[in-house]
Amino acid sequence: MSENAREAAGKTPGSDAEADGRAADAVRVDSPCGVVEGETVLDRYFALSDTAGEAPEDFEELISLFSPQARIFPGRGGAVEGIDAVRAFYREFFDRNVELHHVWKARVQPDGQHFARWAVAGRRSSDEVFALSGCDVAEMDDVGRILKLRVEID
């Protein structure tokens, strides 16, 4: 893991904004995804997502979070199936989105699914600046890798 990802992983997700309580309130307001808390594999996923576009070792670690049979249902676009397609999906994603800054809250639900409420600000390769929020729901395989990831954009 790169130094930037290590630094991001060492922080409490969303901690900068939560110092004054704003982020915690924002997560709770009219959220179709609900309130989240705790640490999950999605914490690692989001920390790496901020650095994997520039750090090859972080890209490889991000891909290693997925099962060989992984399926991703992105917020936009069609389903992605299999580790080779997952790798191609994220390579294109990071080519298109050159700078990302996530804040998130994650937990493991009683049914075993991993859940994260997130927001991201970023810059595309076209220099367009954007911001989105949403939630991710992940199912894990028997060794703790992401088998299914559903992304919902608000």
Short mmCIF file of C-alpha atoms in Angstrom, two decimals:
data_model
loop_
_atom_site.label_atom_id
_atom_site.label_comp_id
_atom_site.label_asym_id
_atom_site.label_seq_id
_atom_site.Cartn_x
_atom_site.Cartn_y
_atom_site.Cartn_z
CA MET A 1 0.00 0.00 0.00
CA SER A 2 1.37 3.43 -0.88
CA GLU A 3 2.10 6.01 1.80
CA ASN A 4 -0.96 8.04 0.73
CA ALA A 5 -3.28 5.04 1.07
CA ARG A 6 -1.71 4.11 4.41
CA GLU A 7 -2.30 7.64 5.62
CA ALA A 8 -5.91 7.62 4.40
CA ALA A 9 -6.57 4.20 5.94
CA GLY A 10 -5.20 5.40 9.28
CA LYS A 11 -7.80 8.16 9.51
CA THR A 12 -11.34 7.64 10.58
CA PRO A 13 -13.33 7.86 7.33
CA GLY A 14 -14.90 11.29 7.08
CA SER A 15 -13.07 12.47 10.20
CA ASP A 16 -12.12 15.93 8.90
CA ALA A 17 -15.73 16.94 8.32
CA GLU A 18 -16.96 15.10 11.38
CA ALA A 19 -14.86 17.19 13.73
CA ASP A 20 -17.67 19.73 13.84
CA GLY A 21 -20.47 17.18 13.39
CA ARG A 22 -21.52 18.24 9.89
CA ALA A 23 -20.75 14.96 8.09
CA ALA A 24 -22.56 12.79 10.61
CA ASP A 25 -25.69 14.92 10.22
CA ALA A 26 -25.37 14.92 6.43
CA VAL A 27 -25.29 11.12 6.33
CA ARG A 28 -28.53 10.95 8.31
CA VAL A 29 -30.53 13.50 6.34
CA ASP A 30 -32.92 11.88 3.83
CA SER A 31 -30.46 9.09 3.13
CA PRO A 32 -32.01 6.19 1.20
CA CYS A 33 -29.02 4.14 2.34
CA GLY A 34 -29.30 4.78 6.09
CA VAL A 35 -26.68 5.54 8.72
CA VAL A 36 -23.47 3.52 8.76
CA GLU A 37 -20.61 2.96 11.21
CA GLY A 38 -17.63 0.65 11.87
CA GLU A 39 -14.80 -0.75 9.72
CA THR A 40 -15.12 -3.16 6.80
CA VAL A 41 -13.29 -4.24 3.64
CA LEU A 42 -15.05 -1.26 2.04
CA ASP A 43 -12.93 1.03 4.25
CA ARG A 44 -9.85 -0.38 2.51
CA TYR A 45 -11.60 -0.17 -0.88
CA PHE A 46 -12.33 3.55 -0.49
CA ALA A 47 -8.88 4.41 0.88
CA LEU A 48 -7.28 2.66 -2.11
CA SER A 49 -9.75 4.26 -4.53
CA ASP A 50 -8.23 7.65 -3.76
CA THR A 51 -4.70 6.52 -4.66
CA ALA A 52 -4.97 3.58 -7.09
CA GLY A 53 -5.08 5.80 -10.17
CA GLU A 54 -1.55 7.04 -9.50
CA ALA A 55 0.06 4.25 -7.46
CA PRO A 56 0.36 0.91 -9.32
CA GLU A 57 0.75 -1.03 -6.04
CA ASP A 58 -2.51 0.46 -4.76
CA PHE A 59 -4.26 -0.44 -8.02
CA GLU A 60 -3.12 -4.05 -7.63
CA GLU A 61 -4.20 -4.12 -4.00
CA LEU A 62 -7.59 -2.69 -4.95
CA ILE A 63 -8.07 -5.43 -7.56
CA SER A 64 -6.99 -8.06 -5.00
CA LEU A 65 -9.99 -7.11 -2.87
CA PHE A 66 -12.20 -8.77 -5.50
CA SER A 67 -12.99 -12.45 -5.98
CA PRO A 68 -12.04 -14.00 -9.36
CA GLN A 69 -15.81 -14.37 -9.91
CA ALA A 70 -16.61 -10.79 -8.84
CA ARG A 71 -19.59 -8.93 -10.24
CA ILE A 72 -19.90 -5.15 -10.11
CA PHE A 73 -23.15 -3.33 -10.73
CA PRO A 74 -21.95 0.27 -11.21
CA GLY A 75 -24.21 3.24 -10.60
CA ARG A 76 -24.00 3.97 -14.32
CA GLY A 77 -23.44 1.46 -17.09
CA GLY A 78 -23.79 -2.28 -17.39
CA ALA A 79 -22.68 -5.06 -15.08
CA VAL A 80 -19.01 -6.08 -14.94
CA GLU A 81 -18.31 -9.80 -14.42
CA GLY A 82 -15.04 -11.63 -13.70
CA ILE A 83 -11.71 -10.39 -12.43
CA ASP A 84 -10.36 -9.48 -15.89
CA ALA A 85 -13.41 -7.30 -16.53
CA VAL A 86 -13.08 -5.80 -13.04
CA ARG A 87 -9.44 -4.90 -13.77
CA ALA A 88 -10.40 -3.31 -17.11
CA PHE A 89 -13.32 -1.45 -15.50
CA TYR A 90 -11.10 0.13 -12.83
CA ARG A 91 -8.29 0.89 -15.29
CA GLU A 92 -10.79 2.84 -17.45
CA PHE A 93 -12.34 4.41 -14.34
CA PHE A 94 -8.97 5.76 -13.13
CA ASP A 95 -7.99 6.88 -16.64
CA ARG A 96 -11.21 8.92 -16.73
CA ASN A 97 -11.11 10.13 -13.09
CA VAL A 98 -7.61 11.38 -12.37
CA GLU A 99 -8.10 12.76 -8.85
CA LEU A 100 -10.52 11.45 -6.21
CA HIS A 101 -11.23 12.34 -2.59
CA HIS A 102 -13.73 10.09 -0.76
CA VAL A 103 -15.34 10.33 2.63
CA TRP A 104 -17.39 7.37 3.83
CA LYS A 105 -18.90 5.43 6.67
CA ALA A 106 -19.02 1.64 6.46
CA ARG A 107 -20.36 -1.30 8.46
CA VAL A 108 -21.17 -4.97 8.25
CA GLN A 109 -24.93 -5.46 8.43
CA PRO A 110 -26.55 -8.27 10.45
CA ASP A 111 -27.07 -10.28 7.24
CA GLY A 112 -23.29 -10.17 6.57
CA GLN A 113 -23.40 -7.66 3.73
CA HIS A 114 -20.87 -4.85 3.80
CA PHE A 115 -22.41 -1.43 3.39
CA ALA A 116 -20.95 2.06 2.91
CA ARG A 117 -22.46 5.50 2.62
CA TRP A 118 -20.05 7.72 0.67
CA ALA A 119 -19.37 11.04 -1.03
CA VAL A 120 -16.64 11.82 -3.52
CA ALA A 121 -15.19 14.95 -5.08
CA GLY A 122 -12.95 14.55 -8.06
CA ARG A 123 -11.42 15.78 -11.27
CA ARG A 124 -11.84 14.03 -14.59
CA SER A 125 -9.12 13.74 -17.26
CA SER A 126 -11.02 16.53 -19.10
CA ASP A 127 -10.35 18.78 -16.03
CA GLU A 128 -14.07 18.76 -15.19
CA VAL A 129 -14.62 18.88 -11.43
CA PHE A 130 -17.46 16.79 -9.99
CA ALA A 131 -19.07 15.61 -6.76
CA LEU A 132 -21.32 12.61 -6.12
CA SER A 133 -22.74 10.72 -3.18
CA GLY A 134 -24.36 7.34 -2.76
CA CYS A 135 -23.97 3.95 -1.14
CA ASP A 136 -22.25 0.66 -1.92
CA VAL A 137 -23.44 -2.78 -0.86
CA ALA A 138 -20.99 -5.69 -1.09
CA GLU A 139 -21.26 -9.43 -0.59
CA MET A 140 -18.07 -11.30 0.26
CA ASP A 141 -16.85 -14.72 -0.82
CA ASP A 142 -15.77 -17.36 1.71
CA VAL A 143 -12.27 -15.83 2.04
CA GLY A 144 -13.43 -12.23 2.49
CA ARG A 145 -13.03 -10.89 -1.05
CA ILE A 146 -15.73 -8.84 -2.76
CA LEU A 147 -17.97 -11.20 -4.73
CA LYS A 148 -20.71 -8.70 -5.59
CA LEU A 149 -20.58 -4.90 -5.41
CA ARG A 150 -23.64 -2.78 -6.08
CA VAL A 151 -23.07 0.99 -6.38
CA GLU A 152 -26.04 3.32 -5.96
CA ILE A 153 -25.58 6.99 -6.80
CA ASP A 154 -27.98 9.45 -5.14
#
